[in-house]
mmCIF file of C-alpha atoms and ligand atoms in Angstrom:
data_model
loop_
_atom_site.group_PDB
_atom_site.id
_atom_site.type_symbol
_atom_site.label_atom_id
_atom_site.label_comp_id
_atom_site.label_asym_id
_atom_site.label_seq_id
_atom_site.Cartn_x
_atom_site.Cartn_y
_atom_site.Cartn_z
ATOM 1 C CA UNK A 182 7.967 0.580 -47.109
ATOM 2 C CA UNK A 183 8.768 -3.045 -46.522
ATOM 3 C CA UNK A 184 5.976 -5.276 -47.803
ATOM 4 C CA UNK A 185 7.514 -8.277 -46.064
ATOM 5 C CA UNK A 186 7.203 -6.608 -42.726
ATOM 6 C CA UNK A 187 3.719 -5.272 -43.390
ATOM 7 C CA UNK A 188 2.442 -8.768 -44.249
ATOM 8 C CA UNK A 189 4.166 -10.281 -41.237
ATOM 9 C CA UNK A 190 2.729 -7.768 -38.764
ATOM 10 C CA UNK A 191 -0.744 -8.142 -40.183
ATOM 11 C CA UNK A 192 -0.508 -11.895 -39.951
ATOM 12 C CA UNK A 193 0.616 -11.778 -36.327
ATOM 13 C CA UNK A 194 -2.202 -9.372 -35.382
ATOM 14 C CA UNK A 195 -4.779 -11.543 -37.129
ATOM 15 C CA UNK A 196 -3.526 -14.517 -35.127
ATOM 16 C CA UNK A 197 -4.048 -12.593 -31.878
ATOM 17 C CA UNK A 198 -7.563 -11.738 -32.966
ATOM 18 C CA UNK A 199 -8.314 -15.377 -33.710
ATOM 19 C CA UNK A 200 -7.067 -16.457 -30.280
ATOM 20 C CA UNK A 201 -9.040 -13.722 -28.510
ATOM 21 C CA UNK A 202 -5.769 -12.240 -27.274
ATOM 22 C CA UNK A 203 -5.844 -8.976 -29.238
ATOM 23 C CA UNK A 204 -5.252 -5.906 -27.110
ATOM 24 C CA UNK A 205 -6.283 -2.344 -27.664
ATOM 25 C CA UNK A 206 -6.210 0.951 -25.779
ATOM 26 C CA UNK A 207 -9.217 2.545 -24.097
ATOM 27 C CA UNK A 208 -8.828 6.057 -22.729
ATOM 28 C CA UNK A 209 -10.284 6.669 -19.269
ATOM 29 C CA UNK A 210 -10.921 9.726 -17.157
ATOM 30 C CA UNK A 211 -10.467 10.004 -13.397
ATOM 31 C CA UNK A 212 -8.396 6.757 -13.354
ATOM 32 C CA UNK A 213 -7.131 7.768 -9.892
ATOM 33 C CA UNK A 214 -10.633 7.509 -8.394
ATOM 34 C CA UNK A 215 -12.539 4.472 -7.101
ATOM 35 C CA UNK A 216 -15.161 5.277 -9.737
ATOM 36 C CA UNK A 217 -13.774 6.285 -13.136
ATOM 37 C CA UNK A 218 -15.151 7.219 -16.540
ATOM 38 C CA UNK A 219 -14.675 5.174 -19.669
ATOM 39 C CA UNK A 220 -16.516 5.535 -22.923
ATOM 40 C CA UNK A 221 -18.729 8.162 -21.228
ATOM 41 C CA UNK A 222 -19.824 5.639 -18.594
ATOM 42 C CA UNK A 223 -19.121 5.726 -14.871
ATOM 43 C CA UNK A 224 -17.526 2.439 -13.760
ATOM 44 C CA UNK A 225 -16.600 1.126 -10.321
ATOM 45 C CA UNK A 226 -12.805 0.934 -10.766
ATOM 46 C CA UNK A 227 -11.748 -2.564 -9.816
ATOM 47 C CA UNK A 228 -8.750 -2.705 -12.090
ATOM 48 C CA UNK A 229 -6.137 -0.251 -10.821
ATOM 49 C CA UNK A 230 -3.088 -0.758 -8.622
ATOM 50 C CA UNK A 231 -3.848 2.437 -6.749
ATOM 51 C CA UNK A 232 -4.573 0.386 -3.642
ATOM 52 C CA UNK A 233 -4.473 3.213 -1.114
ATOM 53 C CA UNK A 234 -5.937 5.856 -3.362
ATOM 54 C CA UNK A 235 -2.789 7.936 -3.159
ATOM 55 C CA UNK A 236 -2.620 8.664 -6.908
ATOM 56 C CA UNK A 237 -5.446 11.103 -6.414
ATOM 57 C CA UNK A 238 -4.485 12.414 -2.974
ATOM 58 C CA UNK A 239 -4.267 16.237 -2.811
ATOM 59 C CA UNK A 240 -0.955 16.134 -0.785
ATOM 60 C CA UNK A 241 0.702 13.888 -3.297
ATOM 61 C CA UNK A 242 -0.446 15.997 -6.257
ATOM 62 C CA UNK A 243 0.538 19.204 -4.459
ATOM 63 C CA UNK A 244 4.029 17.819 -3.822
ATOM 64 C CA UNK A 245 4.512 17.256 -7.544
ATOM 65 C CA UNK A 246 3.443 20.803 -8.310
ATOM 66 C CA UNK A 247 5.816 22.240 -5.704
ATOM 67 C CA UNK A 248 8.765 20.149 -6.902
ATOM 68 C CA UNK A 249 8.089 20.977 -10.527
ATOM 69 C CA UNK A 250 9.030 24.602 -9.817
ATOM 70 C CA UNK A 251 12.643 23.449 -9.687
ATOM 71 C CA UNK A 252 12.433 22.153 -13.265
ATOM 72 C CA UNK A 253 10.496 19.906 -15.647
ATOM 73 C CA UNK A 254 13.222 17.319 -16.213
ATOM 74 C CA UNK A 255 16.188 15.991 -14.282
ATOM 75 C CA UNK A 256 18.525 16.771 -17.228
ATOM 76 C CA UNK A 257 20.663 13.610 -17.187
ATOM 77 C CA UNK A 258 21.391 10.219 -15.722
ATOM 78 C CA UNK A 259 21.975 10.117 -11.948
ATOM 79 C CA UNK A 260 25.697 9.627 -12.522
ATOM 80 C CA UNK A 261 25.961 12.777 -14.598
ATOM 81 C CA UNK A 262 23.888 15.802 -13.514
ATOM 82 C CA UNK A 263 20.623 14.025 -12.613
ATOM 83 C CA UNK A 264 21.479 13.468 -8.955
ATOM 84 C CA UNK A 265 19.079 15.853 -7.240
ATOM 85 C CA UNK A 266 19.376 16.278 -3.483
ATOM 86 C CA UNK A 267 15.715 15.233 -3.245
ATOM 87 C CA UNK A 268 16.568 11.798 -4.694
ATOM 88 C CA UNK A 269 19.454 11.377 -2.255
ATOM 89 C CA UNK A 270 17.246 12.241 0.686
ATOM 90 C CA UNK A 271 14.556 9.948 -0.680
ATOM 91 C CA UNK A 272 17.019 7.038 -0.757
ATOM 92 C CA UNK A 273 18.087 7.717 2.839
ATOM 93 C CA UNK A 274 14.404 7.727 3.886
ATOM 94 C CA UNK A 275 13.776 4.495 1.954
ATOM 95 C CA UNK A 276 16.677 2.675 3.664
ATOM 96 C CA UNK A 277 15.405 3.897 6.991
ATOM 97 C CA UNK A 278 11.836 2.820 6.198
ATOM 98 C CA UNK A 279 12.912 -0.641 4.964
ATOM 99 C CA UNK A 280 15.426 -1.057 7.784
ATOM 100 C CA UNK A 281 18.267 -1.837 5.308
ATOM 101 C CA UNK A 282 21.751 -0.400 5.025
ATOM 102 C CA UNK A 283 21.061 1.295 1.708
ATOM 103 C CA UNK A 284 18.452 1.886 -0.994
ATOM 104 C CA UNK A 285 18.395 3.208 -4.533
ATOM 105 C CA UNK A 286 15.706 4.634 -6.825
ATOM 106 C CA UNK A 287 14.963 3.396 -10.356
ATOM 107 C CA UNK A 288 12.915 4.771 -13.258
ATOM 108 C CA UNK A 289 10.285 2.000 -12.926
ATOM 109 C CA UNK A 290 9.768 -1.458 -11.530
ATOM 110 C CA UNK A 291 10.260 -2.969 -14.979
ATOM 111 C CA UNK A 292 13.570 -1.200 -15.347
ATOM 112 C CA UNK A 293 14.642 -2.187 -11.837
ATOM 113 C CA UNK A 294 14.068 -5.902 -12.339
ATOM 114 C CA UNK A 295 15.535 -6.058 -15.830
ATOM 115 C CA UNK A 296 18.557 -4.091 -14.721
ATOM 116 C CA UNK A 297 19.159 -5.737 -11.343
ATOM 117 C CA UNK A 298 18.935 -9.326 -12.524
ATOM 118 C CA UNK A 299 21.094 -8.752 -15.605
ATOM 119 C CA UNK A 300 23.650 -6.918 -13.512
ATOM 120 C CA UNK A 301 23.869 -9.497 -10.730
ATOM 121 C CA UNK A 302 23.765 -12.640 -12.811
ATOM 122 C CA UNK A 303 26.147 -13.975 -15.464
ATOM 123 C CA UNK A 304 26.541 -17.120 -17.507
ATOM 124 C CA UNK A 305 28.196 -19.004 -14.643
ATOM 125 C CA UNK A 306 25.370 -18.361 -12.163
ATOM 126 C CA UNK A 307 22.092 -20.126 -11.560
ATOM 127 C CA UNK A 308 18.782 -18.462 -10.840
ATOM 128 C CA UNK A 309 15.589 -20.027 -9.422
ATOM 129 C CA UNK A 310 12.398 -18.270 -10.372
ATOM 130 C CA UNK A 311 8.733 -19.002 -9.500
ATOM 131 C CA UNK A 312 6.624 -19.916 -12.543
ATOM 132 C CA UNK A 313 4.291 -16.993 -11.967
ATOM 133 C CA UNK A 314 6.916 -14.237 -11.417
ATOM 134 C CA UNK A 315 6.321 -10.953 -13.151
ATOM 135 C CA UNK A 316 7.389 -10.506 -16.806
ATOM 136 C CA UNK A 317 10.083 -7.995 -15.785
ATOM 137 C CA UNK A 318 11.822 -10.739 -13.736
ATOM 138 C CA UNK A 319 11.611 -13.163 -16.620
ATOM 139 C CA UNK A 320 13.074 -10.596 -18.978
ATOM 140 C CA UNK A 321 15.892 -9.663 -16.613
ATOM 141 C CA UNK A 322 16.860 -13.363 -16.302
ATOM 142 C CA UNK A 323 16.831 -13.773 -20.073
ATOM 143 C CA UNK A 324 19.069 -10.755 -20.527
ATOM 144 C CA UNK A 325 21.523 -12.087 -17.917
ATOM 145 C CA UNK A 326 22.111 -15.369 -19.795
ATOM 146 C CA UNK A 327 22.239 -17.190 -16.435
ATOM 147 C CA UNK A 328 21.013 -20.783 -16.219
ATOM 148 C CA UNK A 329 17.416 -20.682 -14.942
ATOM 149 C CA UNK A 330 15.392 -23.253 -13.023
ATOM 150 C CA UNK A 331 11.762 -22.095 -13.156
ATOM 151 C CA UNK A 332 10.084 -23.873 -10.279
ATOM 152 C CA UNK A 333 6.377 -24.685 -10.150
ATOM 153 C CA UNK A 334 4.342 -21.971 -8.499
ATOM 154 C CA UNK A 335 5.121 -21.900 -4.735
ATOM 155 C CA UNK A 336 6.431 -25.482 -4.990
ATOM 156 C CA UNK A 337 9.211 -25.741 -2.458
ATOM 157 C CA UNK A 338 10.058 -29.393 -3.312
ATOM 158 C CA UNK A 339 10.550 -28.480 -6.949
ATOM 159 C CA UNK A 340 12.723 -25.560 -5.942
ATOM 160 C CA UNK A 341 14.782 -27.617 -3.486
ATOM 161 C CA UNK A 342 15.403 -30.339 -6.094
ATOM 162 C CA UNK A 343 16.858 -27.651 -8.391
ATOM 163 C CA UNK A 344 18.991 -26.154 -5.614
ATOM 164 C CA UNK A 345 20.343 -29.565 -4.670
ATOM 165 C CA UNK A 346 21.256 -30.361 -8.257
ATOM 166 C CA UNK A 347 22.948 -26.978 -8.748
ATOM 167 C CA UNK A 348 25.081 -27.540 -5.609
ATOM 168 C CA UNK A 349 25.984 -31.032 -6.812
ATOM 169 C CA UNK A 350 27.007 -29.584 -10.153
ATOM 170 C CA UNK A 351 29.378 -27.264 -8.339
ATOM 171 C CA UNK A 352 27.450 -24.028 -9.124
ATOM 172 C CA UNK A 353 28.644 -21.499 -6.593
ATOM 173 C CA UNK A 354 26.407 -18.493 -6.898
ATOM 174 C CA UNK A 355 22.712 -19.231 -6.649
ATOM 175 C CA UNK A 356 19.888 -16.661 -6.530
ATOM 176 C CA UNK A 357 16.229 -17.308 -5.744
ATOM 177 C CA UNK A 358 13.844 -14.611 -7.011
ATOM 178 C CA UNK A 359 10.131 -14.256 -6.243
ATOM 179 C CA UNK A 360 7.221 -11.844 -6.217
ATOM 180 C CA UNK A 361 6.022 -11.430 -2.586
ATOM 181 C CA UNK A 362 2.402 -10.963 -3.767
ATOM 182 C CA UNK A 363 1.744 -12.515 -7.142
ATOM 183 C CA UNK A 364 0.271 -9.901 -9.411
ATOM 184 C CA UNK A 365 -2.352 -11.902 -11.260
ATOM 185 C CA UNK A 366 -3.359 -14.385 -8.552
ATOM 186 C CA UNK A 367 -3.182 -12.309 -5.381
ATOM 187 C CA UNK A 368 -1.565 -15.163 -3.486
ATOM 188 C CA UNK A 369 1.715 -14.838 -1.564
ATOM 189 C CA UNK A 370 5.135 -16.434 -1.749
ATOM 190 C CA UNK A 371 6.110 -18.798 1.136
ATOM 191 C CA UNK A 372 8.820 -16.335 2.227
ATOM 192 C CA UNK A 373 9.583 -18.063 5.517
ATOM 193 C CA UNK A 374 10.351 -21.338 3.675
ATOM 194 C CA UNK A 375 12.243 -19.574 0.913
ATOM 195 C CA UNK A 376 14.477 -17.962 3.517
ATOM 196 C CA UNK A 377 15.041 -21.397 5.075
ATOM 197 C CA UNK A 378 15.996 -22.912 1.702
ATOM 198 C CA UNK A 379 18.226 -20.050 0.654
ATOM 199 C CA UNK A 380 20.118 -20.328 3.950
ATOM 200 C CA UNK A 381 20.379 -24.138 3.678
ATOM 201 C CA UNK A 382 21.892 -23.984 0.200
ATOM 202 C CA UNK A 383 23.931 -20.735 0.557
ATOM 203 C CA UNK A 384 21.854 -18.970 -2.107
ATOM 204 C CA UNK A 385 20.820 -15.302 -2.157
ATOM 205 C CA UNK A 386 17.134 -14.228 -2.150
ATOM 206 C CA UNK A 387 15.567 -11.310 -4.011
ATOM 207 C CA UNK A 388 11.960 -10.408 -3.343
ATOM 208 C CA UNK A 389 9.759 -8.220 -5.550
ATOM 209 C CA UNK A 390 7.367 -6.281 -3.312
ATOM 210 C CA UNK A 391 5.538 -4.485 -6.130
ATOM 211 C CA UNK A 392 2.105 -5.394 -4.645
ATOM 212 C CA UNK A 393 3.326 -5.667 -1.027
ATOM 213 C CA UNK A 394 4.865 -2.241 -0.604
ATOM 214 C CA UNK A 395 2.448 0.122 1.132
ATOM 215 C CA UNK A 396 -0.023 -2.693 1.767
ATOM 216 C CA UNK A 397 1.684 -4.961 4.327
ATOM 217 C CA UNK A 398 3.877 -4.311 7.357
ATOM 218 C CA UNK A 399 3.316 -1.938 10.272
ATOM 219 C CA UNK A 400 4.648 1.012 8.220
ATOM 220 C CA UNK A 401 3.809 -0.409 4.800
ATOM 221 C CA UNK A 402 7.316 -1.812 4.318
ATOM 222 C CA UNK A 403 5.968 -4.910 2.590
ATOM 223 C CA UNK A 404 5.154 -8.548 3.171
ATOM 224 C CA UNK A 405 8.754 -9.489 4.136
ATOM 225 C CA UNK A 406 8.774 -6.934 6.929
ATOM 226 C CA UNK A 407 5.333 -8.021 8.123
ATOM 227 C CA UNK A 408 6.806 -11.544 8.567
ATOM 228 C CA UNK A 409 9.966 -10.224 10.285
ATOM 229 C CA UNK A 410 12.176 -11.487 7.462
ATOM 230 C CA UNK A 411 13.703 -8.268 6.116
ATOM 231 C CA UNK A 412 17.140 -8.945 7.625
ATOM 232 C CA UNK A 413 17.373 -12.350 5.964
ATOM 233 C CA UNK A 414 16.516 -11.253 2.451
ATOM 234 C CA UNK A 415 19.465 -10.053 0.342
ATOM 235 C CA UNK A 416 17.608 -7.647 -1.905
ATOM 236 C CA UNK A 417 14.076 -6.250 -1.858
ATOM 237 C CA UNK A 418 12.637 -4.192 -4.671
ATOM 238 C CA UNK A 419 9.279 -2.512 -5.042
ATOM 239 C CA UNK A 420 7.591 0.121 -7.125
ATOM 240 C CA UNK A 421 6.127 3.530 -6.466
ATOM 241 C CA UNK A 422 3.575 2.925 -9.180
ATOM 242 C CA UNK A 423 1.148 0.808 -7.208
ATOM 243 C CA UNK A 424 0.144 1.515 -3.572
ATOM 244 C CA UNK A 425 2.295 4.669 -3.649
ATOM 245 C CA UNK A 426 0.221 5.912 -6.552
ATOM 246 C CA UNK A 427 3.125 7.620 -8.366
ATOM 247 C CA UNK A 428 5.871 6.166 -10.551
ATOM 248 C CA UNK A 429 9.384 4.794 -10.169
ATOM 249 C CA UNK A 430 10.828 2.009 -8.089
ATOM 250 C CA UNK A 431 13.353 1.137 -5.408
ATOM 251 C CA UNK A 432 15.826 -1.534 -4.402
ATOM 252 C CA UNK A 433 16.885 -1.918 -0.762
ATOM 253 C CA UNK A 434 19.529 -4.090 0.869
ATOM 254 C CA UNK A 435 23.126 -4.259 1.942
ATOM 255 C CA UNK A 436 25.370 -1.321 1.115
ATOM 256 C CA UNK A 437 27.670 -3.489 -1.023
ATOM 257 C CA UNK A 438 24.763 -4.703 -3.162
ATOM 258 C CA UNK A 439 23.528 -1.141 -3.736
ATOM 259 C CA UNK A 440 26.998 0.222 -4.558
ATOM 260 C CA UNK A 441 27.486 -2.657 -6.958
ATOM 261 C CA UNK A 442 24.175 -1.889 -8.692
ATOM 262 C CA UNK A 443 25.023 1.833 -8.997
ATOM 263 C CA UNK A 444 28.154 0.763 -10.832
ATOM 264 C CA UNK A 445 26.801 -2.125 -12.916
ATOM 265 C CA UNK A 446 23.078 -1.769 -13.511
ATOM 266 C CA UNK A 447 22.546 -0.653 -17.103
ATOM 267 C CA UNK A 448 18.929 0.423 -16.601
ATOM 268 C CA UNK A 449 20.172 2.713 -13.814
ATOM 269 C CA UNK A 450 23.254 4.075 -15.630
ATOM 270 C CA UNK A 451 21.998 4.572 -19.157
ATOM 271 C CA UNK A 452 18.738 6.367 -18.483
ATOM 272 C CA UNK A 453 17.682 9.802 -17.334
ATOM 273 C CA UNK A 454 16.846 10.198 -13.644
ATOM 274 C CA UNK A 455 13.188 10.689 -12.663
ATOM 275 C CA UNK A 456 11.967 14.303 -12.917
ATOM 276 C CA UNK A 457 11.664 16.473 -9.780
ATOM 277 C CA UNK A 458 7.826 16.314 -9.769
ATOM 278 C CA UNK A 459 7.900 12.502 -9.529
ATOM 279 C CA UNK A 460 10.438 12.483 -6.736
ATOM 280 C CA UNK A 461 8.403 15.147 -4.892
ATOM 281 C CA UNK A 462 5.285 13.032 -5.131
ATOM 282 C CA UNK A 463 7.128 9.897 -3.949
ATOM 283 C CA UNK A 464 8.293 11.788 -0.801
ATOM 284 C CA UNK A 465 4.704 12.791 -0.053
ATOM 285 C CA UNK A 466 3.352 9.311 -0.811
ATOM 286 C CA UNK A 467 5.951 7.790 1.542
ATOM 287 C CA UNK A 468 4.660 10.011 4.360
ATOM 288 C CA UNK A 469 1.152 8.628 3.778
ATOM 289 C CA UNK A 470 2.347 5.037 3.430
ATOM 290 C CA UNK A 471 4.316 5.182 6.720
ATOM 291 C CA UNK A 472 1.360 6.431 8.702
ATOM 292 C CA UNK A 473 -1.188 4.541 6.555
ATOM 293 C CA UNK A 474 -2.283 1.984 9.181
ATOM 294 C CA UNK A 475 -5.982 2.882 8.797
ATOM 295 C CA UNK A 476 -5.811 2.848 4.994
ATOM 296 C CA UNK A 477 -4.204 -0.584 5.105
ATOM 297 C CA UNK A 478 -6.815 -1.823 7.498
ATOM 298 C CA UNK A 479 -9.639 -0.499 5.356
ATOM 299 C CA UNK A 480 -8.112 -2.046 2.216
ATOM 300 C CA UNK A 481 -7.635 -5.442 3.900
ATOM 301 C CA UNK A 482 -11.134 -5.476 5.326
ATOM 302 C CA UNK A 483 -12.647 -4.617 1.971
ATOM 303 C CA UNK A 484 -10.576 -7.183 0.188
ATOM 304 C CA UNK A 485 -11.536 -9.896 2.672
ATOM 305 C CA UNK A 486 -15.231 -9.116 2.391
ATOM 306 C CA UNK A 487 -15.047 -9.066 -1.405
ATOM 307 C CA UNK A 488 -13.014 -12.248 -1.700
ATOM 308 C CA UNK A 489 -15.235 -14.187 0.667
ATOM 309 C CA UNK A 490 -18.333 -12.917 -1.075
ATOM 310 C CA UNK A 491 -17.049 -14.231 -4.380
ATOM 311 C CA UNK A 492 -15.848 -17.512 -2.907
ATOM 312 C CA UNK A 493 -19.296 -18.122 -1.357
ATOM 313 C CA UNK A 494 -20.779 -17.760 -4.838
ATOM 314 C CA UNK A 495 -18.448 -20.519 -5.999
ATOM 315 C CA UNK A 496 -15.895 -18.478 -8.021
ATOM 316 C CA UNK A 497 -12.353 -19.776 -8.318
ATOM 317 C CA UNK A 498 -10.346 -16.964 -6.783
ATOM 318 C CA UNK A 499 -7.086 -18.741 -7.491
ATOM 319 C CA UNK A 500 -5.619 -18.769 -3.954
ATOM 320 C CA UNK A 501 -6.096 -15.032 -3.454
ATOM 321 C CA UNK A 502 -5.215 -13.823 0.037
ATOM 322 C CA UNK A 503 -4.669 -10.144 -0.656
ATOM 323 C CA UNK A 504 -6.188 -7.049 -2.250
ATOM 324 C CA UNK A 505 -5.877 -8.724 -5.639
ATOM 325 C CA UNK A 506 -8.862 -11.030 -6.195
ATOM 326 C CA UNK A 507 -9.088 -12.757 -9.536
ATOM 327 C CA UNK A 508 -11.899 -14.927 -10.839
ATOM 328 C CA UNK A 509 -10.653 -17.511 -13.255
ATOM 329 C CA UNK A 510 -12.882 -17.739 -16.344
ATOM 330 C CA UNK A 511 -10.885 -19.944 -18.706
ATOM 331 C CA UNK A 512 -10.740 -19.008 -22.384
ATOM 332 C CA UNK A 513 -9.573 -15.633 -23.620
ATOM 333 C CA UNK A 514 -12.765 -14.870 -25.582
ATOM 334 C CA UNK A 515 -14.886 -15.895 -22.659
ATOM 335 C CA UNK A 516 -12.963 -13.645 -20.283
ATOM 336 C CA UNK A 517 -13.259 -10.691 -22.683
ATOM 337 C CA UNK A 518 -17.017 -11.283 -23.067
ATOM 338 C CA UNK A 519 -17.337 -11.443 -19.273
ATOM 339 C CA UNK A 520 -15.440 -8.152 -18.928
ATOM 340 C CA UNK A 521 -17.775 -6.465 -21.432
ATOM 341 C CA UNK A 522 -20.777 -7.806 -19.531
ATOM 342 C CA UNK A 523 -19.445 -6.189 -16.337
ATOM 343 C CA UNK A 524 -18.700 -2.914 -18.120
ATOM 344 C CA UNK A 525 -22.271 -2.737 -19.421
ATOM 345 C CA UNK A 526 -23.348 -2.965 -15.766
ATOM 346 C CA UNK A 527 -21.070 -0.283 -14.404
ATOM 347 C CA UNK A 528 -17.994 -2.274 -13.358
ATOM 348 C CA UNK A 529 -14.504 -2.087 -14.667
ATOM 349 C CA UNK A 530 -12.936 -5.549 -14.365
ATOM 350 C CA UNK A 531 -10.333 -5.949 -17.078
ATOM 351 C CA UNK A 532 -9.794 -9.387 -18.653
ATOM 352 C CA UNK A 533 -6.272 -10.719 -18.160
ATOM 353 C CA UNK A 534 -5.228 -13.124 -20.890
ATOM 354 C CA UNK A 535 -2.100 -14.949 -22.150
ATOM 355 C CA UNK A 536 0.768 -14.299 -22.215
ATOM 356 C CA UNK A 537 0.170 -12.407 -18.924
ATOM 357 C CA UNK A 538 -1.401 -15.600 -17.455
ATOM 358 C CA UNK A 539 -1.047 -19.269 -18.576
ATOM 359 C CA UNK A 540 -3.210 -20.479 -21.457
ATOM 360 C CA UNK A 541 -6.715 -21.529 -20.362
ATOM 361 C CA UNK A 542 -6.655 -19.403 -17.166
ATOM 362 C CA UNK A 543 -7.841 -16.111 -18.540
ATOM 363 C CA UNK A 544 -9.442 -14.192 -15.786
ATOM 364 C CA UNK A 545 -10.951 -11.012 -14.452
ATOM 365 C CA UNK A 546 -8.430 -9.526 -12.084
ATOM 366 C CA UNK A 547 -10.238 -7.376 -9.456
ATOM 367 C CA UNK A 548 -8.179 -5.175 -7.287
ATOM 368 C CA UNK A 549 -9.502 -3.317 -4.295
ATOM 369 C CA UNK A 550 -8.855 0.218 -3.081
ATOM 370 C CA UNK A 551 -9.005 1.540 0.485
ATOM 371 C CA UNK A 552 -11.166 4.346 -0.940
ATOM 372 C CA UNK A 553 -13.857 2.151 -2.465
ATOM 373 C CA UNK A 554 -17.314 2.796 -1.060
ATOM 374 C CA UNK A 555 -18.758 -0.217 0.738
ATOM 375 C CA UNK A 556 -22.113 0.184 -1.040
ATOM 376 C CA UNK A 557 -20.427 0.036 -4.398
ATOM 377 C CA UNK A 558 -18.593 -3.146 -3.463
ATOM 378 C CA UNK A 559 -21.795 -4.786 -2.182
ATOM 379 C CA UNK A 560 -23.463 -3.937 -5.448
ATOM 380 C CA UNK A 561 -20.596 -5.570 -7.361
ATOM 381 C CA UNK A 562 -20.773 -8.677 -5.203
ATOM 382 C CA UNK A 563 -24.518 -8.952 -5.894
ATOM 383 C CA UNK A 564 -24.013 -8.473 -9.569
ATOM 384 C CA UNK A 565 -21.406 -11.195 -9.691
ATOM 385 C CA UNK A 566 -23.912 -13.623 -8.236
ATOM 386 C CA UNK A 567 -26.176 -12.965 -11.218
ATOM 387 C CA UNK A 568 -23.249 -13.103 -13.573
ATOM 388 C CA UNK A 569 -22.288 -16.521 -12.280
ATOM 389 C CA UNK A 570 -25.646 -17.954 -13.332
ATOM 390 C CA UNK A 571 -25.107 -16.641 -16.863
ATOM 391 C CA UNK A 572 -21.564 -17.947 -16.822
ATOM 392 C CA UNK A 573 -22.656 -21.387 -15.704
ATOM 393 C CA UNK A 574 -25.115 -21.736 -18.555
ATOM 394 C CA UNK A 575 -22.283 -20.875 -20.948
ATOM 395 C CA UNK A 576 -23.517 -17.412 -21.918
ATOM 396 C CA UNK A 577 -19.977 -16.054 -22.394
ATOM 397 C CA UNK A 578 -18.574 -19.065 -24.261
HETATM 398 C C1 PLP B 496 3.943 -3.915 -11.864
HETATM 399 C C2 PLP B 496 5.063 -4.829 -11.463
HETATM 400 C C3 PLP B 496 6.374 -4.560 -11.823
HETATM 401 C C4 PLP B 496 6.709 -3.389 -12.683
HETATM 402 O O1 PLP B 496 6.599 -2.170 -12.016
HETATM 403 P P1 PLP B 496 6.386 -0.822 -12.807
HETATM 404 O O2 PLP B 496 6.793 0.227 -11.837
HETATM 405 O O3 PLP B 496 4.932 -0.745 -13.157
HETATM 406 O O4 PLP B 496 7.256 -0.866 -14.006
HETATM 407 C C5 PLP B 496 7.367 -5.401 -11.336
HETATM 408 N N1 PLP B 496 7.075 -6.493 -10.612
HETATM 409 C C6 PLP B 496 5.777 -6.820 -10.308
HETATM 410 C C7 PLP B 496 5.522 -8.063 -9.506
HETATM 411 C C8 PLP B 496 4.740 -6.033 -10.750
HETATM 412 O O5 PLP B 496 3.503 -6.343 -10.496
#
């Protein structure tokens, strides 16, 4: 055993402990439900991405069981023997749903972003990425070795200055990439303006609808569709792990882009296709997403009530305008103590700390579900009023 490595790993872990950024695993039961069980305690689940409750829906579970009769695994990469007819039909349905020429399925959202960005971009290209984009976008850009201009969060002037400079420098291929709904702030990208800028500078635009898919748009297509912008965005991606309640991801866009990715995307080529059960569940979840108008309405109403309740109490909800409602606490230790305080009172609100969010902005990230009971949410709102008094007197510091 290498003593050098052992000492190094222990030192790094001790450093995380000192900063209050140490992470550990906590098993839960009934994670798919609006109230789950952790450490033997029932907690109102305000920390999952299961926005429509589909992860626990009998139809979606049944579809997995039915599909699993065909086999446990997909046996190979899509390009070898893993290309099940059910994936092909899913991709046709996805393109139809998104209103794009083509669509393709990935193993996960992380794999999609890492693979897509590293396949599209090379050393000679320039990419423009919002400061608060998801880690998978950041990693994909790093892997691509393209020059990157990280623009300040939602700052169009900062973005445009970078675009202008790139054009002056004679850069030919430019790509703007953004989350549609920012995962830790719950605010949204100025998609209309991004489309304007990308057209003005001849750039391409890729939008990550991880938290928009299923939640926005008349058929849950995402935020871009709800703004009527789908046609003007070069590539949209999203995951099946959030509002869909399953696993896996998609990319949708022009046929040329999708055919290129099938040929060049390493996280698509060099990995085994999703198993039949997962594809079966995604098909069923898509049915529910498409006709999920009432679920979306219920989710949005609950989120609005929750957000406004917290704002009235004076909490900094960091620009939230969606089902993701953070309260910014500050230090990592303080946010962890706050989370424990909530847990002792029957609420699961996980502390989100660096490097997931910038230093000094540790927070509790609440996320709403269409299936939450209104009484439970009211109780949480009341409790947060009390918690705020404790927080103001520095009880968690
Ligand atoms: C969760 C998330 C991903 C990754 O998706 P997975 O399917 O969980 O791997 C990508 N982008 C954003 C914005 C996300 O929030």
